[in-house]
CSV table of C-alpha atoms in Angstrom, one decimal:
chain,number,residue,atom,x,y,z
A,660,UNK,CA,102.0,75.2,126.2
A,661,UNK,CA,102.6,78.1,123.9
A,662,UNK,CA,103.9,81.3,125.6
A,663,UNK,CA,101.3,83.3,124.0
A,664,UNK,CA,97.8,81.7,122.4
A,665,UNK,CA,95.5,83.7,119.6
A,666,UNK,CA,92.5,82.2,117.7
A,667,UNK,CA,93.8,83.0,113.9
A,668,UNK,CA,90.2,83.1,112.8
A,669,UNK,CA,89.1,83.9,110.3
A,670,UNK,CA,86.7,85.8,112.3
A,671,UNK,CA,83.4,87.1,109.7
A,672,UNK,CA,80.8,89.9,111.2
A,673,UNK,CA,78.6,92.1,109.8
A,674,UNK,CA,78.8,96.2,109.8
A,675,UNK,CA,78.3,97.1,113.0
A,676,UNK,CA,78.4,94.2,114.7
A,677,UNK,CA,81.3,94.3,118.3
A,678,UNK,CA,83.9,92.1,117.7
A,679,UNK,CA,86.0,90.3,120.4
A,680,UNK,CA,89.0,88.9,120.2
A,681,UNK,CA,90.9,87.4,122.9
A,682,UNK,CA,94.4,85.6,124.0
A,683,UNK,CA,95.5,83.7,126.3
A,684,UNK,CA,99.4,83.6,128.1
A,685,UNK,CA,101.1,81.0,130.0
A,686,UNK,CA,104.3,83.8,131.8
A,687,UNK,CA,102.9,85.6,134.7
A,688,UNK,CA,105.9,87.7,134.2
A,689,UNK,CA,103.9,89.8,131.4
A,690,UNK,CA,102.7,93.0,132.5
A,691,UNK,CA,102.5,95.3,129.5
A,692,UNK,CA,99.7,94.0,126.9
A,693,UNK,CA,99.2,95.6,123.2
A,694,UNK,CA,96.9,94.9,120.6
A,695,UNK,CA,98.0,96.0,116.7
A,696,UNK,CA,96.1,95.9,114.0
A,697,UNK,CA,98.1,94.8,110.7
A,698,UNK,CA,96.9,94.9,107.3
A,699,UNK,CA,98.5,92.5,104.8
A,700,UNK,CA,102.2,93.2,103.8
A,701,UNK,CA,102.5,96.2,106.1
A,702,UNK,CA,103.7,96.8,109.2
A,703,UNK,CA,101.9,96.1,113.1
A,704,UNK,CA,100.1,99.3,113.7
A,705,UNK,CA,99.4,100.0,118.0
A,706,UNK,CA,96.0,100.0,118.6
A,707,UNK,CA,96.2,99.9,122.6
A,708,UNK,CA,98.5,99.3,125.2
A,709,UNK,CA,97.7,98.8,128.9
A,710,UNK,CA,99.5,98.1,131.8
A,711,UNK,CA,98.8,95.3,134.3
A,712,UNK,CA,95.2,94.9,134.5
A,713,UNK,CA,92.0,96.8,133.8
A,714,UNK,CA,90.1,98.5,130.9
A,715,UNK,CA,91.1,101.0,128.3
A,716,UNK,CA,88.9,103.1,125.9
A,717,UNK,CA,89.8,105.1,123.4
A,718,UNK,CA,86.7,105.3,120.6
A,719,UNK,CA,85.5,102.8,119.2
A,720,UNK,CA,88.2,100.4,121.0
A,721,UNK,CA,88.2,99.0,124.6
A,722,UNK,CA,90.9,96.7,125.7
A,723,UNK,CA,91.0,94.5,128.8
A,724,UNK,CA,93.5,92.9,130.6
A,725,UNK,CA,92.3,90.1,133.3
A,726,UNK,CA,95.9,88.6,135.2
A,727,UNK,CA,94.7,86.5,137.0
A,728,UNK,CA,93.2,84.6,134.6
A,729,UNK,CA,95.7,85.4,132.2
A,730,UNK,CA,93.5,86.6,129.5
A,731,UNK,CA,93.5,89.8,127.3
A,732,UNK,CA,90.4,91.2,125.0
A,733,UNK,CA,89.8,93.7,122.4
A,734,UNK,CA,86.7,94.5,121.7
A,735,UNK,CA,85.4,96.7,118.6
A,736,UNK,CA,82.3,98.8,118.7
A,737,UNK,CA,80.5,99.2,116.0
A,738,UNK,CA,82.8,97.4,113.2
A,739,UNK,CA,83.4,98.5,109.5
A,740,UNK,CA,84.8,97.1,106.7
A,741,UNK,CA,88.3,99.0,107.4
A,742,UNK,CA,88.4,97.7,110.0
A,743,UNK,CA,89.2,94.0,108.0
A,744,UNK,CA,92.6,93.1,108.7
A,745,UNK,CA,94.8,90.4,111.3
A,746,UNK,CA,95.0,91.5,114.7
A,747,UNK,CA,97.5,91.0,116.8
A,748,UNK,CA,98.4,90.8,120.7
A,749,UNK,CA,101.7,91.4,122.1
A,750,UNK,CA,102.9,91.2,125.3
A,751,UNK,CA,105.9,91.8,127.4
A,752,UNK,CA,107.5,90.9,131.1
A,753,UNK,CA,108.7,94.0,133.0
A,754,UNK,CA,112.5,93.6,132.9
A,755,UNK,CA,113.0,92.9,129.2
A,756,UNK,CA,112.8,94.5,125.8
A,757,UNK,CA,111.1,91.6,123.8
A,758,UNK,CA,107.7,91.7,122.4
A,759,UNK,CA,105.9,88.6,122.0
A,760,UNK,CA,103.4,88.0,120.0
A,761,UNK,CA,100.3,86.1,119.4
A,762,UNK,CA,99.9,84.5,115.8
A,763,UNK,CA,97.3,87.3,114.9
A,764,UNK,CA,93.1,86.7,114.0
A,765,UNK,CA,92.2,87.6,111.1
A,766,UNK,CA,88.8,89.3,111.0
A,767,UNK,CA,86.4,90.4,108.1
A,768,UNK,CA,83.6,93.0,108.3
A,769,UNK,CA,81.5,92.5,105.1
A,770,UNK,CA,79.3,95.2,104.6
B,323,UNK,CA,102.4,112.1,112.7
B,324,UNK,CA,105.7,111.5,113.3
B,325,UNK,CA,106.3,107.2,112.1
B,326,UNK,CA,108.9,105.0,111.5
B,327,UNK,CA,110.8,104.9,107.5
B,328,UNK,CA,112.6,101.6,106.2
B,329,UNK,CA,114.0,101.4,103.2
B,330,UNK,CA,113.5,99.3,100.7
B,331,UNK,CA,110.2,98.1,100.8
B,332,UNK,CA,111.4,94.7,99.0
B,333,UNK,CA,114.8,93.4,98.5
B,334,UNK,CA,115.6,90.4,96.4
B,335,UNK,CA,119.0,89.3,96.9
B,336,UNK,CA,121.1,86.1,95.9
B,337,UNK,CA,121.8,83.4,98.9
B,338,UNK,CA,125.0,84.1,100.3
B,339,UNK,CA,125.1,87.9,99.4
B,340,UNK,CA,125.0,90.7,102.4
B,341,UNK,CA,122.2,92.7,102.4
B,342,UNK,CA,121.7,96.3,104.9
B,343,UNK,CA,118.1,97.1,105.5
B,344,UNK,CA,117.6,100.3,106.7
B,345,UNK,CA,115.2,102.5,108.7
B,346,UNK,CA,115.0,105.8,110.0
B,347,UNK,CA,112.8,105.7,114.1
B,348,UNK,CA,111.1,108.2,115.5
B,349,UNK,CA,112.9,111.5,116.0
B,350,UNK,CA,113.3,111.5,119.6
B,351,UNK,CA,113.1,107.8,120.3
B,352,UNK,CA,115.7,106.0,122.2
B,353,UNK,CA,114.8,102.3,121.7
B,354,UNK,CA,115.3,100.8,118.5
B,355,UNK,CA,114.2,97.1,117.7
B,356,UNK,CA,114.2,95.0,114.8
B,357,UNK,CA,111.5,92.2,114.3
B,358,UNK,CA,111.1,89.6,111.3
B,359,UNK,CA,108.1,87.7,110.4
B,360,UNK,CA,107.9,84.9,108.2
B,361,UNK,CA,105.3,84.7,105.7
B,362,UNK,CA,102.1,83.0,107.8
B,363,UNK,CA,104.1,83.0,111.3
B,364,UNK,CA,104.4,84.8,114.1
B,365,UNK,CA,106.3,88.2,114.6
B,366,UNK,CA,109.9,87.4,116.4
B,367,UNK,CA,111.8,89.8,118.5
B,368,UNK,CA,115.3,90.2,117.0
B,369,UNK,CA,117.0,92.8,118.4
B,370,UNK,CA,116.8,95.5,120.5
B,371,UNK,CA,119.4,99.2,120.6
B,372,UNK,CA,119.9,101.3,123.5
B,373,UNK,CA,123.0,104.1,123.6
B,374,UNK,CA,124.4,102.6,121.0
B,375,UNK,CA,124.9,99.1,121.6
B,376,UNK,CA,122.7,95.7,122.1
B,377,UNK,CA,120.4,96.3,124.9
B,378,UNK,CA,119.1,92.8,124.1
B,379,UNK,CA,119.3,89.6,121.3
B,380,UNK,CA,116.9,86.8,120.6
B,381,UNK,CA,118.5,83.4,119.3
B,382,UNK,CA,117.5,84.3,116.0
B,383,UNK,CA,119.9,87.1,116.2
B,384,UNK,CA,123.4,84.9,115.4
B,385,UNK,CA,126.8,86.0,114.0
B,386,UNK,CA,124.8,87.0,110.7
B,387,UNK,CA,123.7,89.6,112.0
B,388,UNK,CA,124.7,93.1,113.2
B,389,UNK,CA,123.1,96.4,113.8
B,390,UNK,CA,124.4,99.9,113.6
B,391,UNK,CA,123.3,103.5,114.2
B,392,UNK,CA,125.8,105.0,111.6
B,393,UNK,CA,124.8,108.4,112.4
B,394,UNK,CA,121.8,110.5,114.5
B,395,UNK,CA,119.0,109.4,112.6
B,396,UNK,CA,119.5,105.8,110.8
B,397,UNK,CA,119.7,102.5,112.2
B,398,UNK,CA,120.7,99.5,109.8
B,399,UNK,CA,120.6,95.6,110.0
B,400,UNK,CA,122.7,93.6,108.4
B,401,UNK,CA,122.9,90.1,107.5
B,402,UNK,CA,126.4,89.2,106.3
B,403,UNK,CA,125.8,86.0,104.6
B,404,UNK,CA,122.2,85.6,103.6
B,405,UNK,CA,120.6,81.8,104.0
B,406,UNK,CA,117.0,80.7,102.4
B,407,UNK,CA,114.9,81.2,105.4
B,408,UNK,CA,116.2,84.7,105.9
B,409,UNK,CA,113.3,85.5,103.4
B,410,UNK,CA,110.4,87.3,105.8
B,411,UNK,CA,109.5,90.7,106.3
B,412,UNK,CA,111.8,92.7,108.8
B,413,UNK,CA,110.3,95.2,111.1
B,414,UNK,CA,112.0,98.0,112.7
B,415,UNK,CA,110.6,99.6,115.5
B,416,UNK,CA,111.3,102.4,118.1
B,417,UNK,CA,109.8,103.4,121.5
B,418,UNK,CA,110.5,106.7,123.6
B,419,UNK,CA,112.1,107.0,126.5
B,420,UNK,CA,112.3,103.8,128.3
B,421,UNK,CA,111.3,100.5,127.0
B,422,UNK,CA,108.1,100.5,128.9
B,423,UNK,CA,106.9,102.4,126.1
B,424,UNK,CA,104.8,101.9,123.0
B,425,UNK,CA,106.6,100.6,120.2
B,426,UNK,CA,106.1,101.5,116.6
B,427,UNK,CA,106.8,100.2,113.9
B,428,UNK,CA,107.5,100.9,110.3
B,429,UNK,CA,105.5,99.3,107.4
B,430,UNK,CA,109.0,96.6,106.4
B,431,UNK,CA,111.4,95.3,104.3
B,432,UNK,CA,110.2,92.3,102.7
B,433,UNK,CA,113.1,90.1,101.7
B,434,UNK,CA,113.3,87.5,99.8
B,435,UNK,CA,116.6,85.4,99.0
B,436,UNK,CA,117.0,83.6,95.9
């Protein structure tokens, strides 16, 4: 089982749709979750980062962290066409300076 | 808003040259990572720099590679001997105070090895 599992999409919704994206971990060890947005041939950009679990908002963003299911989402309110690009989930284990990521979904808001 | 510079944005270099890819973190960041992602895969931890020296090191990270902090604000990588698959995009990355921080990262050096 892959330490960290993320749908690559593509993922295709209309302007203003809410888009949710998801992954799934196998290392109960992880307890700090991120989400970055990347567009192509540039660098991860942080989105959100949360601690254990809950909910975060911050605009149009909300991310959720569920341990004990081990399952993280983001979910986008009221998308737009910038907001087109791969997005990415990271996570790390408490005692350790290594990011891992998830492959990245690619989503597409068509106008 | 303060962000993270590398430099070049795109190094070609001949297999078996040394290459130094350089970026400059976040003023008055303490943690400095590198990260590489091959073209279509995931993004893989390298390295990470604490007080000037290793804090941490992936498998990825062999005797090819070495980082420095050469002076208050730079922080290099540098692949002595450059192989094929060492073409990807390299990531640096730097976090504030402790590692339980966000990390952010700059926009890459895309290398490619010929």
């Amino acid at each position: 089982q892959k330490e960290v599992e993320q749908d690559p999409g593509p993922l295709s919704v209309p302007e203003g749709a809410i888009v949710s994206l998801n992954c799934t971990y196998s290392n109960s060890a992880f307890q700090y979750f991120m989400w970055y947005r990347q567009y192509s041939r540039k660098g991860p950009e942080l989105l959100m980062y949360t601690y254990s679990s809950g909910n975060k908002e911050d605009g149009r963003f909300t991310a959720q962290v569920d341990k004990s299911s081990k399952y993280i989402s983001l979910f986008i309110r009221d998308s737009q066409p910038s907001d087109s690009a791969t997005y990415l989930c990271a996570m790390r284990a408490y005692n350790t300076d290594k990011l891992i990521f998830g492959t990245g979904t690619r989503l597409q808001v068509f106008p | 808003e303060p962000e993270v510079t590398q430099t070049p944005s795109h190094q070609v270099t001949q297999m078996g040259q040394e290459v130094i890819l350089r970026c400059v973190p976040i003023s008055n960041h303490l943690y400095f990572y590198w990260y590489r992602q091959i073209l279509g895969q995931k993004v893989e931890f390298l390295v990470s720099f604490y007080n000037n020296e290793i804090s941490e090191k992936s498998e990825i990270f062999d005797d090819q590679f070495s980082v420095e902090r050469p002076d208050g604000s730079n922080f290099t990588l540098k692949i002595r001997s450059t192989k094929l698959e060492d073409s990807a995009m390299y990531f640096c990355a730097s976090s504030g105070q402790g590692r339980n921080t966000e990390a952010f990262f700059g926009q890459g050096t895309r290398l490619t090895v010929v």
